[in-house]
Coordinates of N, CA and C in Angstrom, one line a residue:
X1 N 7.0 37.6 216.7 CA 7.7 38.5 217.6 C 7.1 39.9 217.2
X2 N 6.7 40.6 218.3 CA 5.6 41.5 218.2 C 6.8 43.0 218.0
X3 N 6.9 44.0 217.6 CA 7.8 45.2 217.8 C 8.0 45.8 219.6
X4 N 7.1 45.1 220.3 CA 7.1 45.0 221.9 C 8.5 44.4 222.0
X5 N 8.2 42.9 221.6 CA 9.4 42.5 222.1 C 10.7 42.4 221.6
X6 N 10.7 43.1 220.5 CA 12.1 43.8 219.6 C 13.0 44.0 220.8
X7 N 14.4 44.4 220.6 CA 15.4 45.1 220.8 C 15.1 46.2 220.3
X8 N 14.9 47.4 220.9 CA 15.0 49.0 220.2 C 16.0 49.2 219.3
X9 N 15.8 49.4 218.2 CA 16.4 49.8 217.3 C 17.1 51.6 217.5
X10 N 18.4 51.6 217.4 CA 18.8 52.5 217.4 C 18.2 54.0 216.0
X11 N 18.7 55.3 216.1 CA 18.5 55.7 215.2 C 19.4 55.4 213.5
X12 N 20.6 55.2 213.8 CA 21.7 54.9 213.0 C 21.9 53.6 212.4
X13 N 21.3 52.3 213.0 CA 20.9 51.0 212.2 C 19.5 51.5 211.6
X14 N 19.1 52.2 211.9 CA 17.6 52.3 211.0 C 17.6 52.9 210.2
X15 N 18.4 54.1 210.0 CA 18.8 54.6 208.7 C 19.6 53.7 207.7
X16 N 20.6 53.0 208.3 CA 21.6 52.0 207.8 C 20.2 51.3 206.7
X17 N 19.5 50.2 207.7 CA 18.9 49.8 206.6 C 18.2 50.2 205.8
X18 N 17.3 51.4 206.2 CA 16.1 51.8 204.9 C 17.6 52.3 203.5
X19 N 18.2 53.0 204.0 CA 19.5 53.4 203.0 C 20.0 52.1 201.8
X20 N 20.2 51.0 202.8 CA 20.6 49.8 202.0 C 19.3 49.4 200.9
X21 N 18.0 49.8 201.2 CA 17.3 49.1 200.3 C 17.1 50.3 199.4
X22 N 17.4 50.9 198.5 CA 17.1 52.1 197.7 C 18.3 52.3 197.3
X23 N 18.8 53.2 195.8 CA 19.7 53.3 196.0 C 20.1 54.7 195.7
X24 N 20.1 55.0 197.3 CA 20.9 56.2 198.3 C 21.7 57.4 197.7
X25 N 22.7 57.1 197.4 CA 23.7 58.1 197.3 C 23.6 57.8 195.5
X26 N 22.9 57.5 194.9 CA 22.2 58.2 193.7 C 21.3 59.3 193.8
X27 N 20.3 58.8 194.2 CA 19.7 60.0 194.4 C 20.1 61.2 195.3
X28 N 20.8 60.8 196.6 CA 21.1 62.4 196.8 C 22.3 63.2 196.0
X29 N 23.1 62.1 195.3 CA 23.9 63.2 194.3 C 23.5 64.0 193.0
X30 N 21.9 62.8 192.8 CA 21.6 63.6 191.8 C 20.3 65.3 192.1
X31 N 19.6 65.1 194.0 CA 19.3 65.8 194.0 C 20.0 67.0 194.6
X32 N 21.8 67.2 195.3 CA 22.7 67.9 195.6 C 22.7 68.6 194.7
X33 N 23.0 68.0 193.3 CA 23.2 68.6 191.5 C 22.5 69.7 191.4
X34 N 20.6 69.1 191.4 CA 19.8 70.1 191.3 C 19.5 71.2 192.2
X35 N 20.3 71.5 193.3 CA 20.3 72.2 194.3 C 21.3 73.2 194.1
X36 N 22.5 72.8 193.9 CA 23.4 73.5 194.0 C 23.6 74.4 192.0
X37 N 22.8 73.9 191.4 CA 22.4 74.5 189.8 C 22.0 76.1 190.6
X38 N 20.7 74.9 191.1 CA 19.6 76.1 191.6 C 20.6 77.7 192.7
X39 N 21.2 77.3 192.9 CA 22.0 77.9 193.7 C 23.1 79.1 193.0
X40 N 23.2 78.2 191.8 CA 24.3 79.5 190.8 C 23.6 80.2 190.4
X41 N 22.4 80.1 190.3 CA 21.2 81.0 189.3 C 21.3 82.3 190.0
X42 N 21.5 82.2 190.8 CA 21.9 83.7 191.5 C 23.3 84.3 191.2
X43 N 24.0 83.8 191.0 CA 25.3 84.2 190.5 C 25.6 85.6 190.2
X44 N 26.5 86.4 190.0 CA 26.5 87.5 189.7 C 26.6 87.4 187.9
X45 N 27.1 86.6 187.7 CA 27.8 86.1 185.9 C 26.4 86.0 185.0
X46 N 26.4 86.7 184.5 CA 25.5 86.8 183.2 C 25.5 85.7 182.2
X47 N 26.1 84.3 182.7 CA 26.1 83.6 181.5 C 24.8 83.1 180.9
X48 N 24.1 82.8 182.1 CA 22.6 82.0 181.7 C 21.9 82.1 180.3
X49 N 21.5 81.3 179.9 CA 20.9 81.8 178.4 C 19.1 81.8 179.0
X50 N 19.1 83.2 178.6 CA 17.2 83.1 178.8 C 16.5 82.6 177.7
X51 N 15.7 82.1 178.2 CA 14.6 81.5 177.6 C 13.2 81.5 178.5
X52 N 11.9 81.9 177.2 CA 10.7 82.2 177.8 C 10.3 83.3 179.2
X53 N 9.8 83.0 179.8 CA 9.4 83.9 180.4 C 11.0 84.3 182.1
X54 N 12.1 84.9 181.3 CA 13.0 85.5 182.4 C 13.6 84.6 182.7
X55 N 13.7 83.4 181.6 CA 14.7 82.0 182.2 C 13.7 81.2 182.8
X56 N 12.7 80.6 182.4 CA 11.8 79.8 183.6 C 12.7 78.4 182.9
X57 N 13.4 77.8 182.3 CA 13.7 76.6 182.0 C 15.5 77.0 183.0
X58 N 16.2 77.8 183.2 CA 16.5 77.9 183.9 C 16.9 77.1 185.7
X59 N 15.8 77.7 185.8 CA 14.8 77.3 187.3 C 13.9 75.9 187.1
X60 N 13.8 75.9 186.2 CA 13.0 74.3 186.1 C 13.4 72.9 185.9
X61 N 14.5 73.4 185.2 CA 15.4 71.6 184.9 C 16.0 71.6 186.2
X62 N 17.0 72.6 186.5 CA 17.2 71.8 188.1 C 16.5 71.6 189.4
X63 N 15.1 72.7 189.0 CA 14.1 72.1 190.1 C 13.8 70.7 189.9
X64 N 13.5 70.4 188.5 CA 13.0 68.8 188.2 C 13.8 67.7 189.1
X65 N 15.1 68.3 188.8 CA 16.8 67.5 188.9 C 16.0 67.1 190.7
X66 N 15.7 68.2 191.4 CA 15.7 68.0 192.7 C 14.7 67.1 193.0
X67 N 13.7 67.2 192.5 CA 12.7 66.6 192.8 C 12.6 64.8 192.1
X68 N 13.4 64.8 191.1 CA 13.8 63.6 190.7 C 14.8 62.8 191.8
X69 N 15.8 63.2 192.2 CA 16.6 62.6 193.3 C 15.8 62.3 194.6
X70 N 14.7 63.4 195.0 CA 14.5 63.0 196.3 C 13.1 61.5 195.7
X71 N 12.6 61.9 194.1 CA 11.9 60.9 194.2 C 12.5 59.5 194.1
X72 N 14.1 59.1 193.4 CA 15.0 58.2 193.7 C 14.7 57.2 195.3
X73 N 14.9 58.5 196.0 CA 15.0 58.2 197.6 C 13.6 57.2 197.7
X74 N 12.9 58.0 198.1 CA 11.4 57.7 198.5 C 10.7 57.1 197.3
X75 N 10.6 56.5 196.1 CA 10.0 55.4 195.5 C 11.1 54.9 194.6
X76 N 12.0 54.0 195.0 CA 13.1 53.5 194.3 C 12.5 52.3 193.1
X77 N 10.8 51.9 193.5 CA 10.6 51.2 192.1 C 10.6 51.5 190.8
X78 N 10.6 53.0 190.6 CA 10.7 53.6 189.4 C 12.0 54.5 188.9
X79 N 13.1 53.8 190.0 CA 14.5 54.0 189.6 C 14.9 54.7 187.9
X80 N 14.3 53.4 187.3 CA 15.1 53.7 186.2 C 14.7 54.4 185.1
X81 N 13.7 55.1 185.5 CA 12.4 56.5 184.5 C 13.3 57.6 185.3
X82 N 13.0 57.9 186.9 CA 13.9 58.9 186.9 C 15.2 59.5 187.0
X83 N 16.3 57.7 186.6 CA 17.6 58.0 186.6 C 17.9 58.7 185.1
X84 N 16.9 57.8 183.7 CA 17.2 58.3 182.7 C 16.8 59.8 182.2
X85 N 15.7 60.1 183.0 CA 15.1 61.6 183.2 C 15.9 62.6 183.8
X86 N 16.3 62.1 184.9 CA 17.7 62.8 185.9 C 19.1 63.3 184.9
X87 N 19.2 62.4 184.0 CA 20.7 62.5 182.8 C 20.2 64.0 182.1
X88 N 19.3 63.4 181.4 CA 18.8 64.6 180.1 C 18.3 65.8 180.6
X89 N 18.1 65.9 181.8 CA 18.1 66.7 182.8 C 19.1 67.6 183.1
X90 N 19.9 66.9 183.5 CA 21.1 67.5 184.1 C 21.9 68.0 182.6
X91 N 22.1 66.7 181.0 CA 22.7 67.5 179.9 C 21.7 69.1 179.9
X92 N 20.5 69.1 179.7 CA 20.1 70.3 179.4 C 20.6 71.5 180.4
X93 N 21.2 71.2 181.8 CA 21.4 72.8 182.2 C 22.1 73.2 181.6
X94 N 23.4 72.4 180.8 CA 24.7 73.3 180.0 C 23.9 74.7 179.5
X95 N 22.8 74.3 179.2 CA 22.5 74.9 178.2 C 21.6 76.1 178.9
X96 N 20.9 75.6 179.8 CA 19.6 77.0 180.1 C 20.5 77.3 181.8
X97 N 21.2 76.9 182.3 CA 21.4 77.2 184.1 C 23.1 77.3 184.2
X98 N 23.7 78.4 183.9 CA 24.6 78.4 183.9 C 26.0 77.9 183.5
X99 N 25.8 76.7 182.8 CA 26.9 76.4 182.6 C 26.6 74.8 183.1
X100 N 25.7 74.5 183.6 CA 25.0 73.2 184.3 C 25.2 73.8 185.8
X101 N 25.4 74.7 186.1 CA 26.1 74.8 188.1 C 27.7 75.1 187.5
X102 N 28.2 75.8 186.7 CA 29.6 75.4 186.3 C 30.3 74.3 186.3
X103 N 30.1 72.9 185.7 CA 30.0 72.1 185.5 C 30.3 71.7 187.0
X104 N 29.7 71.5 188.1 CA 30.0 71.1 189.0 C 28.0 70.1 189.5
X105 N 27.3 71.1 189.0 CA 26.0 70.8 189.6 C 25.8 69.4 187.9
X106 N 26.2 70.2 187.2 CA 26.2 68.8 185.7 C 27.0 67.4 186.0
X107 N 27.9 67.7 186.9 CA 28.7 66.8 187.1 C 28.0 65.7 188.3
X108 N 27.4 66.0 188.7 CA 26.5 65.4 190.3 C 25.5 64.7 189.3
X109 N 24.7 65.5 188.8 CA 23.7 64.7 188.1 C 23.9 63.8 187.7
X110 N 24.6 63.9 186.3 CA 24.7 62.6 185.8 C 25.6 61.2 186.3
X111 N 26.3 61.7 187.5 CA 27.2 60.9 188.2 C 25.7 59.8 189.5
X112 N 24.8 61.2 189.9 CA 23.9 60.5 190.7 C 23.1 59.7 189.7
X113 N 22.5 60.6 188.5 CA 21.4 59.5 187.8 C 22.4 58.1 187.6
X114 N 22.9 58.0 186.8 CA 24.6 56.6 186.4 C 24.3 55.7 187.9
X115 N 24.5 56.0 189.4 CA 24.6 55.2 190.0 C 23.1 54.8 190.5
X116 N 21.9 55.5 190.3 CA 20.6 55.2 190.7 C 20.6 54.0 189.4
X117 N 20.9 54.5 187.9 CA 20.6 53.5 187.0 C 20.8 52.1 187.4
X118 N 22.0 51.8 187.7 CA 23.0 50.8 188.0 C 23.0 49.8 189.3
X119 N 22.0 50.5 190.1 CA 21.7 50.1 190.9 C 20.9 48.6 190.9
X120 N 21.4 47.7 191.9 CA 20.4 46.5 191.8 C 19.7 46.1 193.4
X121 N 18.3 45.8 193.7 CA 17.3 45.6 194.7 C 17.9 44.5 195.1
X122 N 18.4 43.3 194.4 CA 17.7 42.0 194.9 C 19.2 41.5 195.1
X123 N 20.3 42.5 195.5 CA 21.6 42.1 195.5 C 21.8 42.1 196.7
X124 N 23.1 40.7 197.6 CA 23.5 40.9 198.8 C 24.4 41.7 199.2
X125 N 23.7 42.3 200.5 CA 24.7 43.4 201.3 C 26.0 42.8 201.1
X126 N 26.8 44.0 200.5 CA 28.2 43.8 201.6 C 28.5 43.2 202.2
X127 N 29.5 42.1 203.0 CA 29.8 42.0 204.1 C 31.6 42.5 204.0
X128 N 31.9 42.9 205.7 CA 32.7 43.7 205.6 C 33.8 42.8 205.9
X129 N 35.6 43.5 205.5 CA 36.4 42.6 205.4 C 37.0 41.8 206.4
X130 N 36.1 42.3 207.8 CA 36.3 41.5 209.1 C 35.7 40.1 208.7
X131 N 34.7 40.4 208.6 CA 33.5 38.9 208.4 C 34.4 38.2 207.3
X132 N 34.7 38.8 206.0 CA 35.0 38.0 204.8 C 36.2 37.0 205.5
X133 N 37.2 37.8 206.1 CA 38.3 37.5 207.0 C 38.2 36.2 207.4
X134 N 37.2 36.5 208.4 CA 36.9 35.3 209.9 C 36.4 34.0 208.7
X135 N 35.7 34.3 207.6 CA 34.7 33.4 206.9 C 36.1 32.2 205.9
X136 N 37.1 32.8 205.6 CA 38.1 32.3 205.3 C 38.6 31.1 205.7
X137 N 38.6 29.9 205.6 CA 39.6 28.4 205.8 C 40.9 29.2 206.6
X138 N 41.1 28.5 207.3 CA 42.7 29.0 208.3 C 43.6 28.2 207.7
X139 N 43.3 26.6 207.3 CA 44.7 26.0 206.4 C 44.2 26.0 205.1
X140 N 43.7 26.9 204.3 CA 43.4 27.1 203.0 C 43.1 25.9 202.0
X141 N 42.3 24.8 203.0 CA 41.6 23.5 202.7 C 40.6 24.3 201.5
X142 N 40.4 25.5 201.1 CA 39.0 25.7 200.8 C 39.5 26.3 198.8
X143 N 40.8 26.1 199.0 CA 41.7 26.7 197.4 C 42.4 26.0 196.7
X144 N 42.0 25.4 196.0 CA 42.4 24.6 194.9 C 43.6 25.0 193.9
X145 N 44.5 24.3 193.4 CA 45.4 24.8 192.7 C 45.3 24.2 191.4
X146 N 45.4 25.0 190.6 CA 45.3 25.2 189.1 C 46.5 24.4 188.3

């Protein structure tokens, strides 16, 4: 069957699946993290601790953060280098970015890296509780008693 003679694929099943094969909402929570760090650094609050040249580690662990989540997204074979890189990442902003984002941007990170870790490829979708429903024995021929 040629992509001719496909059914057009909507835009929203097509996201659906590339989403289901990667794992998704790891990575974007761990690149939200590095975003929203990056985002306190402006802050008015003087907490930041500088280091080297005007804070460049600052600006660099949660640039990394960012660029680790989106690389989550887009090469999910090497998940588990940048989920464990994403962690120690996100512990070091306590330290150079604020506070991590006041613990809100530290809190994404390691909550995104944790679920990119955890993540498994070769596991079956879901099915939803309509299907599980319908999939059910109706005289409960299929349950054995103990």
């Amino acid at each position: 069957m040629t992509t001719a003679d496909r059914p057009r694929q909507g835009l929203r099943p097509a996201f659906r699946h590339w989403r289901a094969r990667r794992p998704f909402w790891g990575g974007l929570l761990l690149a939200l993290g590095g975003g929203w760090i990056l985002l306190t650094e402006k802050a008015s609050l003087k907490v930041v601790l500088h280091i080297g040249m005007q804070g460049l580690a600052g600006y660099l662990l949660p640039g990394l953060m960012l660029l680790l989540g989106l690389l989550i997204l887009f090469n999910p074979a090497q998940r588990l280098f940048y989920s464990i890189t994403g962690v120690l990442l996100s512990l070091g902003t306590w330290v150079t970015s604020n506070l991590g984002g006041f613990l809100i941007g530290l809190l994404l990170g390691v909550t995104g890296s944790c679920l990119a870790f955890g993540w498994l490829p070769d596991q079956e979708p879901r099915r939803g509780r309509r299907v599980r429903k319908q999939a059910k024995p109706a005289d409960g021929a299929g349950l054995t008693k103990v």
